[in-house]
Structure formats: C-alpha cells, structure tokens
PDB file of C-alpha atoms and ligand atoms in Angstrom:
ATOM      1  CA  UNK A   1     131.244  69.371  84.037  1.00 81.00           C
ATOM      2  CA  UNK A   2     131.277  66.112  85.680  1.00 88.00           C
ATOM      3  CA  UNK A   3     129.447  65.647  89.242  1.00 94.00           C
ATOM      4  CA  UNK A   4     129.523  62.601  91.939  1.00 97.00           C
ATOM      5  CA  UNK A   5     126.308  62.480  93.361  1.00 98.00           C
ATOM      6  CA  UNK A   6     126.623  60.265  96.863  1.00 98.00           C
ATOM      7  CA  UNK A   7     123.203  59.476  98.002  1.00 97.00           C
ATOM      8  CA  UNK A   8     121.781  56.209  99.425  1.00 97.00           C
ATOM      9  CA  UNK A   9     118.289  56.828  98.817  1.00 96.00           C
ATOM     10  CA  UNK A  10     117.416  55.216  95.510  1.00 95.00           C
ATOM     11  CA  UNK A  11     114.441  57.767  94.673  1.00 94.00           C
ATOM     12  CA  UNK A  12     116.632  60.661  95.102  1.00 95.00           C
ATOM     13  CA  UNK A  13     119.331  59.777  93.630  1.00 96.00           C
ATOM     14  CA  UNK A  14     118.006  58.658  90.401  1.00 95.00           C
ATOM     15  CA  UNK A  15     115.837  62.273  90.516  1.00 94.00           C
ATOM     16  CA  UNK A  16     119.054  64.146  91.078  1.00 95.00           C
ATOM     17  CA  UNK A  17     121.267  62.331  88.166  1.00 94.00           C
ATOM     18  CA  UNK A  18     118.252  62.520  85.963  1.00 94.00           C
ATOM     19  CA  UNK A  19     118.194  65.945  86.223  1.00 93.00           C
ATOM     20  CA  UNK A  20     121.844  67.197  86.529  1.00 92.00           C
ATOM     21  CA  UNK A  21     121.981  65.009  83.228  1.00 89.00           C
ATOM     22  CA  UNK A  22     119.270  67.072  81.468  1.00 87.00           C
ATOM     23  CA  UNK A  23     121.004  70.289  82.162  1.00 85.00           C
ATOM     24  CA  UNK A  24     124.172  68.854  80.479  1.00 81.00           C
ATOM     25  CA  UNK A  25     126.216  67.796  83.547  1.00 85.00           C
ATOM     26  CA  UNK A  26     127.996  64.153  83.314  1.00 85.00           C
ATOM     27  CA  UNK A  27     127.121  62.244  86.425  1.00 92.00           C
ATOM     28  CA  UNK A  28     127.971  59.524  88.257  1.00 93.00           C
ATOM     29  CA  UNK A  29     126.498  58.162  91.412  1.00 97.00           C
ATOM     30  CA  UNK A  30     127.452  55.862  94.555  1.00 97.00           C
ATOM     31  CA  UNK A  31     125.027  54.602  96.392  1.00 97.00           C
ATOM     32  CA  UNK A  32     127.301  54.887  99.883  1.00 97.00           C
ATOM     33  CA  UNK A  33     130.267  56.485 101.548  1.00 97.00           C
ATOM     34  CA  UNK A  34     132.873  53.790 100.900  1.00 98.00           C
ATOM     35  CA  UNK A  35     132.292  53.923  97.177  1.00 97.00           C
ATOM     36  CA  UNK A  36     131.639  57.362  97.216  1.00 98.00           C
ATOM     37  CA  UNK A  37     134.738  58.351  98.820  1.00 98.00           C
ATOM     38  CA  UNK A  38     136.944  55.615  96.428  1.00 97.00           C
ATOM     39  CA  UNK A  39     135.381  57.428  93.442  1.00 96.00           C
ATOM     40  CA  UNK A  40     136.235  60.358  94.575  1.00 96.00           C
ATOM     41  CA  UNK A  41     139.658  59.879  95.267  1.00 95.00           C
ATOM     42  CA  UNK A  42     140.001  57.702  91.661  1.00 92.00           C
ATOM     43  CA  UNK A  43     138.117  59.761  89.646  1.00 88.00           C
ATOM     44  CA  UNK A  44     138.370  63.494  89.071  1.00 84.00           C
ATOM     45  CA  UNK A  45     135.327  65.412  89.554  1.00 90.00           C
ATOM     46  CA  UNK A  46     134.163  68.985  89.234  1.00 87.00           C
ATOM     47  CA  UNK A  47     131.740  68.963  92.111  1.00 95.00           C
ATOM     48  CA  UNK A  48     130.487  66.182  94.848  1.00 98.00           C
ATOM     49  CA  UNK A  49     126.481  66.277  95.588  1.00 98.00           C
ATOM     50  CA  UNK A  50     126.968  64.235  99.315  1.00 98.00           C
ATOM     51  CA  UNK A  51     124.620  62.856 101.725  1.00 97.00           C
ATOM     52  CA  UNK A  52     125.501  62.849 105.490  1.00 96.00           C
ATOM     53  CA  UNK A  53     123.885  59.825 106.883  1.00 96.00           C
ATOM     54  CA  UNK A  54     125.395  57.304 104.942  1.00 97.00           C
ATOM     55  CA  UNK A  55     125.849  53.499 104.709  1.00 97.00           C
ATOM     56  CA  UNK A  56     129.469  51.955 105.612  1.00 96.00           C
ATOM     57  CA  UNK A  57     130.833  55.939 105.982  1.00 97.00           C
ATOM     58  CA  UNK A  58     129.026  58.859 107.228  1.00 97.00           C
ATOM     59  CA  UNK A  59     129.406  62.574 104.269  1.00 97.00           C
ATOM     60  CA  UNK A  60     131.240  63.699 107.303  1.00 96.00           C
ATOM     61  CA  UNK A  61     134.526  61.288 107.315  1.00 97.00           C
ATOM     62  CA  UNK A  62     134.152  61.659 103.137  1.00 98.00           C
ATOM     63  CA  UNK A  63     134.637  65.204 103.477  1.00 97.00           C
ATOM     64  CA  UNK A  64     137.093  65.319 106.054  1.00 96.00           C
ATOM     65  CA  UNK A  65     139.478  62.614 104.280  1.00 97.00           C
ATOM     66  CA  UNK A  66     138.752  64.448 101.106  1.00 96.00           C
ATOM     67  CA  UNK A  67     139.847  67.559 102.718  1.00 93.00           C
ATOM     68  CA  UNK A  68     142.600  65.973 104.803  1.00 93.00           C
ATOM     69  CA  UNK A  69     144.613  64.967 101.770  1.00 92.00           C
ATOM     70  CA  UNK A  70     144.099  68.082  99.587  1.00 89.00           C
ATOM     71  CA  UNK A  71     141.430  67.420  97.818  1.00 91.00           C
ATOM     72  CA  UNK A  72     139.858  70.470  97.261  1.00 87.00           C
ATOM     73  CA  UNK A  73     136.622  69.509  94.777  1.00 93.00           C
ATOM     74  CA  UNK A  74     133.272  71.570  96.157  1.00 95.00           C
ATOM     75  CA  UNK A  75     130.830  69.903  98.281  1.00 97.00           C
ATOM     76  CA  UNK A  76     127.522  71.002  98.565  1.00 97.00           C
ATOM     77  CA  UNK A  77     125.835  68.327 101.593  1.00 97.00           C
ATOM     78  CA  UNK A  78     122.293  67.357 100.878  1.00 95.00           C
ATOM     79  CA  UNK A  79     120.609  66.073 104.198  1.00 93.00           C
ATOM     80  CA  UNK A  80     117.417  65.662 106.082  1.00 92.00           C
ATOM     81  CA  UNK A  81     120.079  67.094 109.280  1.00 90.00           C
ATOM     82  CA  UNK A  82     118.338  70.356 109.311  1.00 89.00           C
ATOM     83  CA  UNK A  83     119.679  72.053 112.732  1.00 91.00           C
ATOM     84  CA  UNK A  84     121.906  74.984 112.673  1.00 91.00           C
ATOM     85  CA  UNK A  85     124.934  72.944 114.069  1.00 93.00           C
ATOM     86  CA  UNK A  86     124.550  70.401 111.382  1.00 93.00           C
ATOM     87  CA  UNK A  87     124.651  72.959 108.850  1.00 91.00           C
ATOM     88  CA  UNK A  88     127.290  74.689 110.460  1.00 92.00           C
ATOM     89  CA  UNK A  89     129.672  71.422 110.862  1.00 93.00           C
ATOM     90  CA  UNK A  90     128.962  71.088 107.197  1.00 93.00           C
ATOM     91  CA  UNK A  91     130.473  73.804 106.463  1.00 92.00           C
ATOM     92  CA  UNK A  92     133.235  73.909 109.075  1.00 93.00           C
ATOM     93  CA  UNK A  93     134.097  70.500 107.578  1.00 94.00           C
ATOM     94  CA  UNK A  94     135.199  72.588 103.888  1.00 93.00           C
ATOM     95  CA  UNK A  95     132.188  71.818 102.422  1.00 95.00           C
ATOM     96  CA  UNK A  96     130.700  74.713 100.007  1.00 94.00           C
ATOM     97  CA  UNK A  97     127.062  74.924 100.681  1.00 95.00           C
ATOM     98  CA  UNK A  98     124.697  72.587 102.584  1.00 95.00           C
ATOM     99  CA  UNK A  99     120.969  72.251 101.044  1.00 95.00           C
ATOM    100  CA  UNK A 100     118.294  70.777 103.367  1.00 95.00           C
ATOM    101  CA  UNK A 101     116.172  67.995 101.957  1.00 92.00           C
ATOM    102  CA  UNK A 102     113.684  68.161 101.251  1.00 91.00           C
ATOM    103  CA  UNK A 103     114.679  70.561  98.508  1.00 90.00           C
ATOM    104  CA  UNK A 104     113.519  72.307  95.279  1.00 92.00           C
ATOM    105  CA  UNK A 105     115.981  70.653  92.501  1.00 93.00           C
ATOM    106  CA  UNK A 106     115.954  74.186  90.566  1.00 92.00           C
ATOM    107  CA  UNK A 107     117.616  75.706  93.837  1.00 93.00           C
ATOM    108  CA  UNK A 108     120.010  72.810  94.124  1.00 95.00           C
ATOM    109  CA  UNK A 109     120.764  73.595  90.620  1.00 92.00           C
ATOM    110  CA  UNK A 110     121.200  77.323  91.117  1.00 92.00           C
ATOM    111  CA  UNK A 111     123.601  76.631  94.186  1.00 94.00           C
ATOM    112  CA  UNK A 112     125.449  74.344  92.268  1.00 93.00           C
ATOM    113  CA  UNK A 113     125.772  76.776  89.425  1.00 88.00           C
ATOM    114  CA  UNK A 114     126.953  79.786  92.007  1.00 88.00           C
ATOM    115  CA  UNK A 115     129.538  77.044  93.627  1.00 91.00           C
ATOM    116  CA  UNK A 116     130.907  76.165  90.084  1.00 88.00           C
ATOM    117  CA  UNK A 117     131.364  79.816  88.911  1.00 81.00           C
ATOM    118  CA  UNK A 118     132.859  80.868  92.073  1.00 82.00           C
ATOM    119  CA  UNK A 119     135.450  78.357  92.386  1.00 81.00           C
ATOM    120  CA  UNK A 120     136.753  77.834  89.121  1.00 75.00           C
ATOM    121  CA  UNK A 121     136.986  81.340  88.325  1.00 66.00           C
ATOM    122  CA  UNK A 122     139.471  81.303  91.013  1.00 56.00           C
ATOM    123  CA  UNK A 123     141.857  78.344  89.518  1.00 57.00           C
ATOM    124  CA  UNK A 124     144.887  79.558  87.372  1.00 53.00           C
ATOM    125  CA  UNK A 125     143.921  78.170  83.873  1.00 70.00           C
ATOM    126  CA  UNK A 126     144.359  79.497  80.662  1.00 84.00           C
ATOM    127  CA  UNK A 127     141.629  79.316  78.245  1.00 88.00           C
ATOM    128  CA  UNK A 128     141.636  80.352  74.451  1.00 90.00           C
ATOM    129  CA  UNK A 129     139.638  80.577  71.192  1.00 92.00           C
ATOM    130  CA  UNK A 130     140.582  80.720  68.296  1.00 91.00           C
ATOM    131  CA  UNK A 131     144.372  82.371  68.720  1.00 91.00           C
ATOM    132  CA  UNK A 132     142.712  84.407  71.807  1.00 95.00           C
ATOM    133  CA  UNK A 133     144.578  83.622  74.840  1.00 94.00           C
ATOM    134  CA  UNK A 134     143.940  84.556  78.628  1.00 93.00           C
ATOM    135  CA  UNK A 135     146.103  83.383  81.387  1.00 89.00           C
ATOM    136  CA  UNK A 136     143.390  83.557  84.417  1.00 77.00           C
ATOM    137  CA  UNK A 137     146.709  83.340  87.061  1.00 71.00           C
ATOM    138  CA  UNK A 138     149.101  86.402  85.421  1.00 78.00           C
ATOM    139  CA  UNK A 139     146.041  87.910  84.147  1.00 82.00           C
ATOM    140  CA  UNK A 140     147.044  88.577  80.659  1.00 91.00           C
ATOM    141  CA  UNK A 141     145.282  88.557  77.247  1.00 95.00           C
ATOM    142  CA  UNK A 142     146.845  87.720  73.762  1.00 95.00           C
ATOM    143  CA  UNK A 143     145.414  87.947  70.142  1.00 95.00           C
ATOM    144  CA  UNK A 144     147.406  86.263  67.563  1.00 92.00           C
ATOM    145  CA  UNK A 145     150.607  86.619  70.150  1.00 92.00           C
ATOM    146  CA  UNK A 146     149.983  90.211  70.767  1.00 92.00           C
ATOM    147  CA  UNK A 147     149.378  91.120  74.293  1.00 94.00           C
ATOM    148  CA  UNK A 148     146.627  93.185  74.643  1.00 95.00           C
ATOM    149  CA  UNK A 149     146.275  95.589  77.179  1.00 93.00           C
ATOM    150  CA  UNK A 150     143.042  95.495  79.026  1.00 93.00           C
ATOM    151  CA  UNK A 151     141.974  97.154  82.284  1.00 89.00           C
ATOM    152  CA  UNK A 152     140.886  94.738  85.481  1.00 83.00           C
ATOM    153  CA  UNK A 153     137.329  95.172  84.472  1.00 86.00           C
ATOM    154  CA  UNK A 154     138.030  94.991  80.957  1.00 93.00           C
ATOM    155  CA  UNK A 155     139.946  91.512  81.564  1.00 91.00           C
ATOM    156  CA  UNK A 156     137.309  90.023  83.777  1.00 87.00           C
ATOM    157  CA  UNK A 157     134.572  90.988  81.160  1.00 93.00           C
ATOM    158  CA  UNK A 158     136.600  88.922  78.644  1.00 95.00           C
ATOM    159  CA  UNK A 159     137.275  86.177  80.928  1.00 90.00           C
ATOM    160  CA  UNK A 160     133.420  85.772  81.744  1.00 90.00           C
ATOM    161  CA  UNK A 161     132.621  85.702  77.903  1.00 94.00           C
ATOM    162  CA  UNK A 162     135.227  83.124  77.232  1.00 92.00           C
ATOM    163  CA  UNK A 163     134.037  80.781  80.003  1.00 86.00           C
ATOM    164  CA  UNK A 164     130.647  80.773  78.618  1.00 88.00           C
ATOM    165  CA  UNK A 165     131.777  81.231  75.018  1.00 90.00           C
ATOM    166  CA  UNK A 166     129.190  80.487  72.381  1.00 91.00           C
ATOM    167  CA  UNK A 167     126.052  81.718  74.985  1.00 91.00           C
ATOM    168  CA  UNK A 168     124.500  84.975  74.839  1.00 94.00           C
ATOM    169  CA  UNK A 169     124.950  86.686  77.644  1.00 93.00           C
ATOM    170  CA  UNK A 170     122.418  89.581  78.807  1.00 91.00           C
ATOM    171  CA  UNK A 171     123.387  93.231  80.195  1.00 88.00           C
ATOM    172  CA  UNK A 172     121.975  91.835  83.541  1.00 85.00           C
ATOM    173  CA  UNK A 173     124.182  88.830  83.930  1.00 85.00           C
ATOM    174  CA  UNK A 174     127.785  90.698  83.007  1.00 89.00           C
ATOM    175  CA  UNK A 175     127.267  93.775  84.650  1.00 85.00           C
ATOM    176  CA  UNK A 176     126.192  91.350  87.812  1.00 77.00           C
ATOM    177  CA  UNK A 177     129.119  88.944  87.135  1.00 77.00           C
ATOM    178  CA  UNK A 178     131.582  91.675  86.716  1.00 82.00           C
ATOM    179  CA  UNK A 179     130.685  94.768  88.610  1.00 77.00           C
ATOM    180  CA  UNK A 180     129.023  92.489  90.941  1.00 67.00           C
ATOM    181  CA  UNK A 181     125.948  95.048  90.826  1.00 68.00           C
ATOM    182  CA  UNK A 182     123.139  94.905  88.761  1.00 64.00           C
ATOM    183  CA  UNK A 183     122.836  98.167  87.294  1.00 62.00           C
ATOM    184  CA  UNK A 184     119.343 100.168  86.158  1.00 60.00           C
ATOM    185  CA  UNK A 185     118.660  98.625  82.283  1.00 58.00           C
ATOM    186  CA  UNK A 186     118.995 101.988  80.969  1.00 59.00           C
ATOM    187  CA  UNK A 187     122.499 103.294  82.118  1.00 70.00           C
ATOM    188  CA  UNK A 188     125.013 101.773  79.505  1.00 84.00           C
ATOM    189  CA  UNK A 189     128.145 101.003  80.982  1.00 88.00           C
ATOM    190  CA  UNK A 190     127.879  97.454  79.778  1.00 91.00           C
ATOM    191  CA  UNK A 191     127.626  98.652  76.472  1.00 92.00           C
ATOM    192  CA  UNK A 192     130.316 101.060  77.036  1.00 93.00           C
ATOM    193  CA  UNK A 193     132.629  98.342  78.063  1.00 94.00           C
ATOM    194  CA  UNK A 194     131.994  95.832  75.214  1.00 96.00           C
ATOM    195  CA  UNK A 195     132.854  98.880  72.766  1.00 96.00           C
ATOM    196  CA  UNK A 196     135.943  99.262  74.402  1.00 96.00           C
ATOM    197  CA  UNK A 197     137.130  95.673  74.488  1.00 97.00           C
ATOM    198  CA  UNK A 198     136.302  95.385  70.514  1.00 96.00           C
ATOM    199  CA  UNK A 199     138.521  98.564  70.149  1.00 97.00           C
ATOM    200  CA  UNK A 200     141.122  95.898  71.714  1.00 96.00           C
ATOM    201  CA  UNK A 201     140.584  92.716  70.673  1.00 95.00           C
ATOM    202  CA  UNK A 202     138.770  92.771  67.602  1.00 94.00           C
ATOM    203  CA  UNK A 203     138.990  95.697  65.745  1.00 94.00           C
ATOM    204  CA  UNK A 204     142.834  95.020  64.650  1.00 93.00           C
ATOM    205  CA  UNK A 205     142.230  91.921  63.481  1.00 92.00           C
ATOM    206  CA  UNK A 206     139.949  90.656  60.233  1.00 91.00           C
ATOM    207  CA  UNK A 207     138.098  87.749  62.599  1.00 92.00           C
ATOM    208  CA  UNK A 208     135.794  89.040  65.369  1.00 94.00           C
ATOM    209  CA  UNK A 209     134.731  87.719  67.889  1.00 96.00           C
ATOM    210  CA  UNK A 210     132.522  89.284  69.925  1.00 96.00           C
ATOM    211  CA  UNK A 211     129.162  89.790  68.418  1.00 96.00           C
ATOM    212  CA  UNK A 212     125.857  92.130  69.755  1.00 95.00           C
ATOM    213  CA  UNK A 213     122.669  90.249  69.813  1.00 93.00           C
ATOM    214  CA  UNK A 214     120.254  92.867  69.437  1.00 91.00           C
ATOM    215  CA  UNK A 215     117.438  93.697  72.208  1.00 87.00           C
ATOM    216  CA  UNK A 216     119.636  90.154  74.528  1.00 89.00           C
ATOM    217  CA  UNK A 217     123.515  91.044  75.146  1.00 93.00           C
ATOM    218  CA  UNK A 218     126.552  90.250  74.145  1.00 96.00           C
ATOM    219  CA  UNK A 219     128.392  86.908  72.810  1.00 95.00           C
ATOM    220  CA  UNK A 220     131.954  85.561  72.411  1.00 96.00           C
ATOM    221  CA  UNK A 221     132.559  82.606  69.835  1.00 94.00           C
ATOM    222  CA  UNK A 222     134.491  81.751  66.841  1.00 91.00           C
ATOM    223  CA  UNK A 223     134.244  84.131  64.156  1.00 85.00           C
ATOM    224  CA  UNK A 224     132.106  83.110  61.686  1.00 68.00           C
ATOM    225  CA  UNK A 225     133.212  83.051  57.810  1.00 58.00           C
TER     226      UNK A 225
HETATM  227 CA1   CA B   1     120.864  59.044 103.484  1.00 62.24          CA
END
C-alpha cells in the first residue's frame, strides 16, 4: 500500500513516513499543497495523510480539486484545527476521517487501517491464489474453473482471508470482520463456518488451502507441498 503524506512540518513528517514505513506501507511525502496536490494527481496512491494549513495551497482546495475531478483516494486530514466545524468541513469536503494533532501515531495507524479495509473492500476487483478466483463485483468464487457455490457469509469469509492471505487470522477478527459482531470465545460459529467453506473449496481438490492454526485462527495461503 502506497501513502502520500502532505505535511509541512519537517518533524512530523519525517515521524509519520518513518513509521508508516516500518509497518510496511511505501511512502512518499510533499512538503506543501502545490506538490502535494501534483503528486497526487501524477501518481496513484492508496491513501493521502493531508495537512490543512498548508504552504502555496491550503488541504482544503487539495481535497476539493481531488474530489472535483473524481478522484476518489481516502483522506484522512491531520491538523492542529481542532473545532467541531473544522472537523466537520473536513469531512463535508469527502475526506474519510480527520485526526487532531497532536495525535497518538498507533491511532493514526489504526484509522488508517479501518479507512483502507473499508474502502477497498468496496472496489470491484478480483483477487486469486493459486487457481482460486473471487470476483469482489459479481460476487463469485472459482476453484480450478469450477464455480463454487458459497453463501453471502460464506463468500465474505473467503474474501477477508484472501485479502490478508498468508496472515493468521484469529476467531475475534473474522467473526468481527464478517458478522460485524464479536461473538463470546466459546460459541463456535467461526469454526462452524471455516468447516463449511473447506467442504467447498478444499476438500475436492488435492491442494488446500486453508489451514487451522491451533489455539490462534484460521489462515489462507498457497498450499504447501
Ligand atoms: Ca501545517
């Protein structure tokens, strides 16, 4: 994931790409609103970190020309501007969240996270492993051409492991991620779900993917040999 980080303070910006980098983000940064809005009209990013007051142009006029010609990339304003209608023009301006400095970098981080997932779990894509396919926009699943036939939850439950493929993934973060609930540790409808999607997509074929990591979760990757 690539992020523009559009900051004139110095300090702050070197903190922020420092540690966007560490957590395995690409970053670039501009240190004011000219180059921050020419970079982000040149360069394709997954998310824009922006300052309101700004050298040469103001986050507000980079958002709104952003916005103005279709560029939909998230926002998330970082300011010192901490009065409700600041906030609120932020956000009235398309911009996804608005974090008041000064700020807690692990909360930035979590915000940024939550913006990420949201949004591009709502762009059409199609993503794959091995001969696994999912098209996010019809909502259909393949294995080795064969469509499979999954239930909503069941669908969304694959989706979620192939975005983060190759991560374990606990009870706690699918059954919040796709029953939007966190559910008591000892009910097992997580568990009950996984054993259904196996009957689906791996139990037909000699390859699996999915494997249980005891006393953790679950985990989607290429089968191993
Ligand atoms: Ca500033």
């Amino acid at each position: 994931m690539r992020i523009l980080i559009v900051e004139d303070e110095t300090k702050t910006a070197n903190y922020l790409k420092k540690g966007l980098i560490e957590h395995g983000f690409t970053v670039d940064v501009a240190i004011n609103g000219e180059d921050g809005l020419h970079l982000a009209q040149t360069e394709s990013y997954d998310m824009i970190v922006l300052d309101v007051m700004l050298p040469e142009r103001s986050g507000w006029s980079v958002i709104e020309t952003l916005r103005r010609g279709g560029n939909d990339v998230p926002v998330i304003f970082l300011s010192a501007r901490d009065g409700v209608h600041d906030r609120v023009h932020g956000l009235e301006l398309g911009a996804d969240d608005y974090l008041v400095k000064p700020f807690a970098f692990s909360e930035l981080l979590a915000r940024i996270r939550i913006i990420l997932r949201r949004h591009y779990q709502l762009q059409p894509e199609k993503m794959c492993l091995e001969e696994l396919e999912l098209d996010m926009a019809r909502h259909k699943a393949w294995r080795s051409g064969v469509a499979l036939d999954l239930t909503a939850k069941e669908f969304q439950l694959l989706a979620l492991m192939l975005r983060r493929k190759g991560e374990v993934l606990t009870r706690t973060t699918i059954s919040e991620q796709v029953w939007g609930i966190n559910f008591d540790t000892d009910t097992n409808i997580v568990d009950v779900a996984i054993r259904r999607l196996r009957k689906k997509i791996d139990d037909p074929f000699p390859r699996k993917l999915i494997r249980t990591i005891r006393g953790v979760g679950y985990l989607l990757d290429e089968a191993s040999e």
